[in-house]
Amino acid sequence: MREDVDHHIADALSRPALVRLDSRTLCLRFETMKVASALEAVRYLLERGTIEHGDTLVDSSSGIYAHALALACHRYGLHCHIVASTTVDRTLHTQLEILGATVEPMPPSASLKLDQSRRVARVREILRDHPRHHWMRQYHDDVHYRGYRPIADLIREHADCDHLSVVGGVGTGASTGALTTFLRETAPDVGLVGVQPFDSVTFGSEHVHDPEIIIAGIGSSIPFGNVDHTLYDTVHWFGFDAALSGSVALLREHAIFAGLSAGAAYLAARWEQRLDPERHVVVLAPDTGHRYVDAAYSRHAEAPAPEELRPRQITALSDMDLPWSRMHWNRAEAPPNASAGQAIPVAS
């Protein structure tokens, strides 16, 4: 008898639900997207002998990767140490501890930018004191690309990749970048539309401050080594209000309860299809909306209707402004402040 049964919850969570929103739009809906990359990265590192069962893996996280790495360590018999952002809520913190992870929360910071810098500095201190710990380097190591190949295969089965764009949060680049890299192996014209918050160095929006920004995980105050800017065709920058609008619309119209980055991606995808009615899109929804209930969804009555919003089309980074800007990136190199060194080779 064939046994289609997972032997660990991480295996199940690594596979997204693929939901058709309309004839031209698919949504990749994850409970915790980075399980796909963390699980395969850990398996690969064990296979190569880079790490061994019983080792301690350490990294910094604003939430999604912490859960993913804790699950991967639980799956493969490893210890896990998380330097946690202030955005890691009590529910997730409790889960991590029960899974066996050591959670080291950062004290409250004046901004998410300061919080991220302090977390990375703390990881370096831990490695200095515990040189045998392995830093997973989710922000820099291209090993995290590997887990998205099966997901690219799933998209390929259900979408016309000759007229397709992937739309989603940039984050570390190991989701939208990886998916598009693998899809372009057979369809070189697959488009990539990156979603960023304002106040992020990754695509040059650090000069525009949004006082309400809480789109954790898709922007950065430091350069990311595994973002390949030359993969991206178009970039959209979102403030809180526009992202909330998209998130509420995604839930109201399609019953998909997801985080703010998914709402921003949904709004960006709608705009891209308006400009090119023949374009098919895949929208990434990396996590559920639970951690955004109090700070965002509870304010759903304030959310502007998507039809009331349109992006500011810009040709220079200096021209961007709230609440939503859009620019043809045209697979250009990283802006000066976002460069983290040499180009990142994609893991095979």
mmCIF file of C-alpha atoms in Angstrom:
data_model
loop_
_atom_site.group_PDB
_atom_site.id
_atom_site.type_symbol
_atom_site.label_atom_id
_atom_site.label_comp_id
_atom_site.label_asym_id
_atom_site.label_seq_id
_atom_site.Cartn_x
_atom_site.Cartn_y
_atom_site.Cartn_z
ATOM 1 C CA MET A 1 0.000 0.000 0.000
ATOM 2 C CA ARG A 2 1.283 3.471 -0.903
ATOM 3 C CA GLU A 3 1.815 5.642 2.162
ATOM 4 C CA ASP A 4 1.217 9.346 1.502
ATOM 5 C CA VAL A 5 1.858 10.328 5.082
ATOM 6 C CA ASP A 6 4.322 12.899 6.383
ATOM 7 C CA HIS A 7 6.538 11.803 9.246
ATOM 8 C CA HIS A 8 7.063 15.298 10.633
ATOM 9 C CA ILE A 9 4.863 18.391 10.559
ATOM 10 C CA ALA A 10 7.715 20.375 8.999
ATOM 11 C CA ASP A 11 7.425 18.255 5.849
ATOM 12 C CA ALA A 12 3.753 19.170 5.530
ATOM 13 C CA LEU A 13 4.344 22.854 6.263
ATOM 14 C CA SER A 14 7.033 23.056 3.590
ATOM 15 C CA ARG A 15 4.337 22.614 0.936
ATOM 16 C CA PRO A 16 2.067 25.593 0.212
ATOM 17 C CA ALA A 17 -1.573 25.595 -0.746
ATOM 18 C CA LEU A 18 -1.898 26.738 -4.355
ATOM 19 C CA VAL A 19 -5.148 28.678 -4.620
ATOM 20 C CA ARG A 20 -6.623 30.030 -7.842
ATOM 21 C CA LEU A 21 -7.999 33.515 -7.183
ATOM 22 C CA ASP A 22 -9.183 34.064 -10.751
ATOM 23 C CA SER A 23 -8.342 32.919 -14.272
ATOM 24 C CA ARG A 24 -5.027 34.815 -14.241
ATOM 25 C CA THR A 25 -4.058 34.788 -10.555
ATOM 26 C CA LEU A 26 -2.675 32.047 -8.329
ATOM 27 C CA CYS A 27 -1.804 32.472 -4.664
ATOM 28 C CA LEU A 28 0.911 30.445 -2.950
ATOM 29 C CA ARG A 29 -0.416 30.414 0.584
ATOM 30 C CA PHE A 30 1.939 29.197 3.303
ATOM 31 C CA GLU A 31 1.424 28.831 6.998
ATOM 32 C CA THR A 32 5.147 29.431 7.494
ATOM 33 C CA MET A 33 6.924 29.895 4.168
ATOM 34 C CA LYS A 34 10.526 29.651 5.325
ATOM 35 C CA VAL A 35 10.026 26.067 6.486
ATOM 36 C CA ALA A 36 10.651 25.123 2.850
ATOM 37 C CA SER A 37 14.052 26.811 2.776
ATOM 38 C CA ALA A 38 15.147 26.018 6.347
ATOM 39 C CA LEU A 39 14.232 22.337 6.127
ATOM 40 C CA GLU A 40 16.111 21.753 2.884
ATOM 41 C CA ALA A 41 19.061 23.899 4.002
ATOM 42 C CA VAL A 42 19.492 21.874 7.193
ATOM 43 C CA ARG A 43 19.102 18.569 5.353
ATOM 44 C CA TYR A 44 21.712 19.631 2.791
ATOM 45 C CA LEU A 45 24.185 20.833 5.447
ATOM 46 C CA LEU A 46 23.828 17.529 7.308
ATOM 47 C CA GLU A 47 24.331 15.577 4.078
ATOM 48 C CA ARG A 48 27.519 17.507 3.305
ATOM 49 C CA GLY A 49 28.848 17.110 6.847
ATOM 50 C CA THR A 50 28.898 20.852 7.468
ATOM 51 C CA ILE A 51 26.807 20.212 10.589
ATOM 52 C CA GLU A 52 26.131 17.064 12.615
ATOM 53 C CA HIS A 53 23.213 15.771 14.663
ATOM 54 C CA GLY A 54 23.355 17.410 18.078
ATOM 55 C CA ASP A 55 24.946 20.644 16.855
ATOM 56 C CA THR A 56 23.471 24.040 17.690
ATOM 57 C CA LEU A 57 22.174 26.234 14.873
ATOM 58 C CA VAL A 58 21.797 29.928 15.533
ATOM 59 C CA ASP A 59 20.248 32.841 13.687
ATOM 60 C CA SER A 60 18.395 36.119 14.051
ATOM 61 C CA SER A 61 14.725 36.338 13.101
ATOM 62 C CA SER A 62 11.660 38.559 13.152
ATOM 63 C CA GLY A 63 9.416 35.501 13.383
ATOM 64 C CA ILE A 64 8.882 33.331 10.323
ATOM 65 C CA TYR A 65 12.430 32.042 10.048
ATOM 66 C CA ALA A 66 12.620 31.400 13.799
ATOM 67 C CA HIS A 67 9.649 29.043 13.576
ATOM 68 C CA ALA A 68 11.037 27.413 10.441
ATOM 69 C CA LEU A 69 14.494 26.812 11.893
ATOM 70 C CA ALA A 70 13.079 25.482 15.167
ATOM 71 C CA LEU A 71 10.962 22.996 13.205
ATOM 72 C CA ALA A 72 13.928 21.926 11.068
ATOM 73 C CA CYS A 73 16.074 21.408 14.163
ATOM 74 C CA HIS A 74 13.292 19.408 15.803
ATOM 75 C CA ARG A 75 12.986 17.330 12.637
ATOM 76 C CA TYR A 76 16.698 16.500 12.435
ATOM 77 C CA GLY A 77 17.749 16.349 16.089
ATOM 78 C CA LEU A 78 19.623 19.632 16.378
ATOM 79 C CA HIS A 79 19.680 22.395 18.955
ATOM 80 C CA CYS A 80 18.344 25.818 17.987
ATOM 81 C CA HIS A 81 19.177 29.269 19.346
ATOM 82 C CA ILE A 82 17.133 32.231 18.127
ATOM 83 C CA VAL A 83 18.000 35.885 18.664
ATOM 84 C CA ALA A 84 14.465 37.176 18.441
ATOM 85 C CA SER A 85 13.130 40.481 17.192
ATOM 86 C CA THR A 86 10.724 42.522 19.259
ATOM 87 C CA THR A 87 8.101 41.488 16.654
ATOM 88 C CA VAL A 88 8.173 37.864 17.911
ATOM 89 C CA ASP A 89 4.951 37.657 19.899
ATOM 90 C CA ARG A 90 4.120 35.595 22.956
ATOM 91 C CA THR A 91 2.372 32.855 20.968
ATOM 92 C CA LEU A 92 5.383 32.209 18.759
ATOM 93 C CA HIS A 93 7.836 32.590 21.635
ATOM 94 C CA THR A 94 5.965 29.899 23.558
ATOM 95 C CA GLN A 95 5.929 27.548 20.562
ATOM 96 C CA LEU A 96 9.670 27.976 20.056
ATOM 97 C CA GLU A 97 10.445 27.156 23.667
ATOM 98 C CA ILE A 98 8.275 24.022 23.649
ATOM 99 C CA LEU A 99 9.953 22.913 20.411
ATOM 100 C CA GLY A 100 13.243 23.033 22.314
ATOM 101 C CA ALA A 101 14.668 26.256 20.927
ATOM 102 C CA THR A 102 16.499 28.724 23.135
ATOM 103 C CA VAL A 103 14.921 32.108 22.547
ATOM 104 C CA GLU A 104 16.898 35.244 23.327
ATOM 105 C CA PRO A 105 14.647 38.274 22.855
ATOM 106 C CA MET A 106 16.095 41.639 22.118
ATOM 107 C CA PRO A 107 15.030 44.478 24.454
ATOM 108 C CA PRO A 108 12.570 47.025 23.039
ATOM 109 C CA SER A 109 14.104 49.313 20.412
ATOM 110 C CA ALA A 110 13.220 52.709 19.059
ATOM 111 C CA SER A 111 12.811 51.181 15.599
ATOM 112 C CA LEU A 112 12.837 47.876 13.723
ATOM 113 C CA LYS A 113 16.000 49.143 12.013
ATOM 114 C CA LEU A 114 17.868 49.332 15.303
ATOM 115 C CA ASP A 115 16.355 46.030 16.409
ATOM 116 C CA GLN A 116 17.713 44.227 13.345
ATOM 117 C CA SER A 117 21.223 45.646 13.691
ATOM 118 C CA ARG A 118 21.354 44.704 17.360
ATOM 119 C CA ARG A 119 20.203 41.154 16.617
ATOM 120 C CA VAL A 120 22.965 40.558 14.091
ATOM 121 C CA ALA A 121 25.539 42.020 16.459
ATOM 122 C CA ARG A 122 24.318 39.653 19.180
ATOM 123 C CA VAL A 123 24.640 36.632 16.861
ATOM 124 C CA ARG A 124 28.276 37.568 16.272
ATOM 125 C CA GLU A 125 28.845 37.708 20.036
ATOM 126 C CA ILE A 126 27.344 34.228 20.436
ATOM 127 C CA LEU A 127 29.603 32.826 17.716
ATOM 128 C CA ARG A 128 32.627 34.420 19.378
ATOM 129 C CA ASP A 129 31.756 32.682 22.655
ATOM 130 C CA HIS A 130 30.588 29.417 21.038
ATOM 131 C CA PRO A 131 32.699 28.891 17.908
ATOM 132 C CA ARG A 132 31.198 25.431 17.230
ATOM 133 C CA HIS A 133 27.691 26.858 16.824
ATOM 134 C CA HIS A 134 26.632 27.105 13.184
ATOM 135 C CA TRP A 135 25.219 30.418 11.987
ATOM 136 C CA MET A 136 22.538 29.709 9.388
ATOM 137 C CA ARG A 137 22.969 33.180 7.852
ATOM 138 C CA GLN A 138 19.471 33.385 6.444
ATOM 139 C CA TYR A 139 20.317 36.884 5.199
ATOM 140 C CA HIS A 140 23.395 35.833 3.245
ATOM 141 C CA ASP A 141 23.728 32.101 2.486
ATOM 142 C CA ASP A 142 22.336 30.955 -0.858
ATOM 143 C CA VAL A 143 21.744 27.476 0.610
ATOM 144 C CA HIS A 144 18.301 28.830 1.446
ATOM 145 C CA TYR A 145 17.429 28.958 -2.257
ATOM 146 C CA ARG A 146 17.412 25.177 -2.547
ATOM 147 C CA GLY A 147 14.079 24.471 -0.853
ATOM 148 C CA TYR A 148 12.109 26.460 -3.416
ATOM 149 C CA ARG A 149 12.841 24.214 -6.381
ATOM 150 C CA PRO A 150 9.887 21.852 -5.661
ATOM 151 C CA ILE A 151 7.627 24.879 -5.304
ATOM 152 C CA ALA A 152 8.772 26.195 -8.674
ATOM 153 C CA ASP A 153 7.919 22.772 -10.110
ATOM 154 C CA LEU A 154 4.427 23.072 -8.588
ATOM 155 C CA ILE A 155 3.900 26.468 -10.210
ATOM 156 C CA ARG A 156 5.163 25.128 -13.519
ATOM 157 C CA GLU A 157 2.482 22.420 -13.448
ATOM 158 C CA HIS A 158 -0.388 24.868 -13.018
ATOM 159 C CA ALA A 159 0.622 28.143 -14.684
ATOM 160 C CA ASP A 160 1.483 29.412 -18.146
ATOM 161 C CA CYS A 161 5.075 30.358 -17.398
ATOM 162 C CA ASP A 162 5.552 32.057 -20.766
ATOM 163 C CA HIS A 163 3.243 34.868 -19.579
ATOM 164 C CA LEU A 164 3.873 34.768 -15.840
ATOM 165 C CA SER A 165 5.129 37.098 -13.120
ATOM 166 C CA VAL A 166 6.013 36.148 -9.550
ATOM 167 C CA VAL A 167 4.892 38.869 -7.116
ATOM 168 C CA GLY A 168 6.003 38.879 -3.504
ATOM 169 C CA GLY A 169 8.058 40.301 -0.688
ATOM 170 C CA VAL A 170 11.786 40.484 -1.330
ATOM 171 C CA GLY A 171 12.912 39.681 2.212
ATOM 172 C CA THR A 172 16.192 37.801 2.052
ATOM 173 C CA GLY A 173 15.651 37.054 -1.635
ATOM 174 C CA ALA A 174 15.425 33.324 -0.992
ATOM 175 C CA SER A 175 11.764 33.099 -1.919
ATOM 176 C CA THR A 176 10.821 35.333 -4.841
ATOM 177 C CA GLY A 177 14.399 35.234 -6.136
ATOM 178 C CA ALA A 178 14.725 31.475 -5.811
ATOM 179 C CA LEU A 179 11.329 30.703 -7.341
ATOM 180 C CA THR A 180 12.022 32.926 -10.317
ATOM 181 C CA THR A 181 15.525 31.560 -10.805
ATOM 182 C CA PHE A 182 14.207 28.013 -11.022
ATOM 183 C CA LEU A 183 11.226 28.977 -13.211
ATOM 184 C CA ARG A 184 13.525 30.803 -15.642
ATOM 185 C CA GLU A 185 15.443 27.576 -16.252
ATOM 186 C CA THR A 186 12.621 26.591 -18.605
ATOM 187 C CA ALA A 187 10.903 29.955 -19.154
ATOM 188 C CA PRO A 188 13.475 32.789 -19.270
ATOM 189 C CA ASP A 189 10.818 35.496 -19.609
ATOM 190 C CA VAL A 190 9.149 34.877 -16.252
ATOM 191 C CA GLY A 191 8.819 38.286 -14.625
ATOM 192 C CA LEU A 192 9.710 39.132 -11.042
ATOM 193 C CA VAL A 193 7.933 41.883 -9.122
ATOM 194 C CA GLY A 194 9.469 42.595 -5.725
ATOM 195 C CA VAL A 195 7.554 44.101 -2.825
ATOM 196 C CA GLN A 196 9.362 46.250 -0.269
ATOM 197 C CA PRO A 197 8.387 48.425 2.680
ATOM 198 C CA PHE A 198 9.626 51.986 2.875
ATOM 199 C CA ASP A 199 12.603 52.561 5.181
ATOM 200 C CA SER A 200 14.484 49.536 3.783
ATOM 201 C CA VAL A 201 18.010 49.613 2.393
ATOM 202 C CA THR A 202 17.514 46.606 0.075
ATOM 203 C CA PHE A 203 16.036 48.564 -2.822
ATOM 204 C CA GLY A 204 16.968 52.071 -1.731
ATOM 205 C CA SER A 205 13.946 53.264 0.254
ATOM 206 C CA GLU A 206 15.797 54.017 3.495
ATOM 207 C CA HIS A 207 15.230 57.749 3.059
ATOM 208 C CA VAL A 208 11.414 57.440 3.255
ATOM 209 C CA HIS A 209 10.134 56.813 6.771
ATOM 210 C CA ASP A 210 6.717 55.329 7.504
ATOM 211 C CA PRO A 211 5.974 55.785 11.227
ATOM 212 C CA GLU A 212 3.486 52.894 11.203
ATOM 213 C CA ILE A 213 5.500 50.348 9.257
ATOM 214 C CA ILE A 214 5.276 46.847 10.752
ATOM 215 C CA ILE A 215 5.726 44.726 7.629
ATOM 216 C CA ALA A 216 8.221 42.458 9.333
ATOM 217 C CA GLY A 217 10.545 40.295 7.307
ATOM 218 C CA ILE A 218 10.474 41.841 3.818
ATOM 219 C CA GLY A 219 12.710 44.867 4.311
ATOM 220 C CA SER A 220 16.087 45.433 5.906
ATOM 221 C CA SER A 221 18.295 48.032 7.531
ATOM 222 C CA ILE A 222 21.402 46.051 6.527
ATOM 223 C CA PRO A 223 22.607 44.703 3.161
ATOM 224 C CA PHE A 224 21.435 41.151 2.410
ATOM 225 C CA GLY A 225 23.912 38.900 0.638
ATOM 226 C CA ASN A 226 21.396 36.540 -0.936
ATOM 227 C CA VAL A 227 19.277 39.165 -2.673
ATOM 228 C CA ASP A 228 20.183 39.110 -6.360
ATOM 229 C CA HIS A 229 18.885 42.480 -7.527
ATOM 230 C CA THR A 230 19.483 41.570 -11.165
ATOM 231 C CA LEU A 231 16.569 39.096 -11.005
ATOM 232 C CA TYR A 232 13.947 41.803 -10.421
ATOM 233 C CA ASP A 233 12.017 43.509 -13.207
ATOM 234 C CA THR A 234 9.798 45.795 -11.131
ATOM 235 C CA VAL A 235 9.721 46.938 -7.512
ATOM 236 C CA HIS A 236 6.768 48.240 -5.476
ATOM 237 C CA TRP A 237 7.277 50.043 -2.160
ATOM 238 C CA PHE A 238 4.394 50.069 0.319
ATOM 239 C CA GLY A 239 3.501 51.922 3.468
ATOM 240 C CA PHE A 240 1.271 50.537 6.173
ATOM 241 C CA ASP A 241 -2.016 51.951 4.851
ATOM 242 C CA ALA A 242 -1.612 50.514 1.359
ATOM 243 C CA ALA A 243 -0.461 47.128 2.671
ATOM 244 C CA LEU A 244 -3.440 46.991 5.032
ATOM 245 C CA SER A 245 -5.739 47.777 2.122
ATOM 246 C CA GLY A 246 -4.396 44.820 0.162
ATOM 247 C CA SER A 247 -4.516 42.476 3.154
ATOM 248 C CA VAL A 248 -8.134 43.306 3.952
ATOM 249 C CA ALA A 249 -9.067 42.931 0.271
ATOM 250 C CA LEU A 250 -7.348 39.536 0.057
ATOM 251 C CA LEU A 251 -9.313 38.306 3.071
ATOM 252 C CA ARG A 252 -12.608 39.890 2.056
ATOM 253 C CA GLU A 253 -12.507 38.815 -1.583
ATOM 254 C CA HIS A 254 -10.797 35.429 -1.312
ATOM 255 C CA ALA A 255 -10.958 34.451 2.396
ATOM 256 C CA ILE A 256 -7.145 34.274 2.584
ATOM 257 C CA PHE A 257 -5.942 35.472 5.982
ATOM 258 C CA ALA A 258 -2.317 36.417 5.494
ATOM 259 C CA GLY A 259 0.337 38.873 6.631
ATOM 260 C CA LEU A 260 0.830 42.431 5.443
ATOM 261 C CA SER A 261 3.447 41.458 2.855
ATOM 262 C CA ALA A 262 0.850 39.246 1.157
ATOM 263 C CA GLY A 263 -1.594 42.137 1.106
ATOM 264 C CA ALA A 264 1.023 44.381 -0.465
ATOM 265 C CA ALA A 265 1.820 41.683 -3.038
ATOM 266 C CA TYR A 266 -1.872 41.282 -3.842
ATOM 267 C CA LEU A 267 -2.229 45.011 -4.472
ATOM 268 C CA ALA A 268 0.928 45.025 -6.623
ATOM 269 C CA ALA A 269 -0.319 42.033 -8.629
ATOM 270 C CA ARG A 270 -3.661 43.711 -9.313
ATOM 271 C CA TRP A 271 -1.814 46.762 -10.632
ATOM 272 C CA GLU A 272 0.531 44.734 -12.823
ATOM 273 C CA GLN A 273 -2.446 42.950 -14.373
ATOM 274 C CA ARG A 274 -4.164 46.276 -14.958
ATOM 275 C CA LEU A 275 -1.133 47.392 -16.957
ATOM 276 C CA ASP A 276 -0.851 44.075 -18.817
ATOM 277 C CA PRO A 277 -4.234 42.283 -19.013
ATOM 278 C CA GLU A 278 -2.642 39.185 -20.560
ATOM 279 C CA ARG A 279 -0.226 38.723 -17.670
ATOM 280 C CA HIS A 280 -0.676 35.808 -15.268
ATOM 281 C CA VAL A 281 0.642 36.217 -11.732
ATOM 282 C CA VAL A 282 1.575 34.133 -8.718
ATOM 283 C CA VAL A 283 1.142 36.029 -5.444
ATOM 284 C CA LEU A 284 3.176 34.896 -2.432
ATOM 285 C CA ALA A 285 1.471 34.770 0.969
ATOM 286 C CA PRO A 286 4.348 33.802 3.293
ATOM 287 C CA ASP A 287 2.450 33.512 6.584
ATOM 288 C CA THR A 288 -0.927 33.851 8.241
ATOM 289 C CA GLY A 289 -2.307 37.111 9.557
ATOM 290 C CA HIS A 290 -2.456 36.141 13.218
ATOM 291 C CA ARG A 291 0.443 38.258 14.442
ATOM 292 C CA TYR A 292 -1.019 41.295 12.669
ATOM 293 C CA VAL A 293 -4.487 41.134 14.230
ATOM 294 C CA ASP A 294 -4.049 43.786 16.924
ATOM 295 C CA ALA A 295 -1.755 46.143 15.033
ATOM 296 C CA ALA A 296 -3.390 45.880 11.600
ATOM 297 C CA TYR A 297 -6.503 43.796 10.997
ATOM 298 C CA SER A 298 -8.337 45.285 13.972
ATOM 299 C CA ARG A 299 -8.222 48.549 12.004
ATOM 300 C CA HIS A 300 -9.836 47.071 8.891
ATOM 301 C CA ALA A 301 -12.569 49.718 8.881
ATOM 302 C CA GLU A 302 -9.863 52.340 8.273
ATOM 303 C CA ALA A 303 -8.380 50.525 5.266
ATOM 304 C CA PRO A 304 -8.816 52.415 1.991
ATOM 305 C CA ALA A 305 -10.444 50.489 -0.822
ATOM 306 C CA PRO A 306 -7.875 49.159 -3.308
ATOM 307 C CA GLU A 307 -9.641 51.030 -6.108
ATOM 308 C CA GLU A 308 -8.824 54.305 -4.348
ATOM 309 C CA LEU A 309 -5.067 53.658 -4.480
ATOM 310 C CA ARG A 310 -2.572 53.860 -7.293
ATOM 311 C CA PRO A 311 1.225 53.785 -7.165
ATOM 312 C CA ARG A 312 3.436 56.781 -7.764
ATOM 313 C CA GLN A 313 5.381 55.779 -10.888
ATOM 314 C CA ILE A 314 9.000 56.820 -10.455
ATOM 315 C CA THR A 315 12.185 56.712 -12.493
ATOM 316 C CA ALA A 316 14.587 57.591 -9.673
ATOM 317 C CA LEU A 317 14.777 56.327 -6.095
ATOM 318 C CA SER A 318 14.829 59.883 -4.809
ATOM 319 C CA ASP A 319 11.300 60.409 -6.191
ATOM 320 C CA MET A 320 9.533 57.717 -4.157
ATOM 321 C CA ASP A 321 6.928 58.647 -1.580
ATOM 322 C CA LEU A 322 4.192 57.217 0.615
ATOM 323 C CA PRO A 323 1.858 55.429 0.470
ATOM 324 C CA TRP A 324 2.896 53.407 -2.590
ATOM 325 C CA SER A 325 5.565 53.795 -5.268
ATOM 326 C CA ARG A 326 6.497 51.676 -8.278
ATOM 327 C CA MET A 327 9.620 51.565 -10.442
ATOM 328 C CA HIS A 328 10.879 49.545 -13.396
ATOM 329 C CA TRP A 329 14.003 47.949 -11.932
ATOM 330 C CA ASN A 330 14.953 46.281 -15.225
ATOM 331 C CA ARG A 331 17.223 43.706 -13.559
ATOM 332 C CA ALA A 332 19.690 46.384 -12.494
ATOM 333 C CA GLU A 333 22.430 45.996 -9.920
ATOM 334 C CA ALA A 334 21.950 46.754 -6.229
ATOM 335 C CA PRO A 335 21.831 50.399 -5.113
ATOM 336 C CA PRO A 336 25.063 51.445 -3.360
ATOM 337 C CA ASN A 337 23.890 51.013 0.229
ATOM 338 C CA ALA A 338 22.441 47.555 -0.469
ATOM 339 C CA SER A 339 25.534 45.898 -1.878
ATOM 340 C CA ALA A 340 26.775 43.075 0.355
ATOM 341 C CA GLY A 341 29.767 42.072 -1.741
ATOM 342 C CA GLN A 342 30.082 39.590 -4.556
ATOM 343 C CA ALA A 343 27.167 38.153 -6.500
ATOM 344 C CA ILE A 344 25.390 35.192 -4.952
ATOM 345 C CA PRO A 345 25.652 31.895 -6.867
ATOM 346 C CA VAL A 346 22.446 29.894 -6.864
ATOM 347 C CA ALA A 347 22.670 26.506 -5.176
ATOM 348 C CA SER A 348 21.910 23.648 -7.531
#
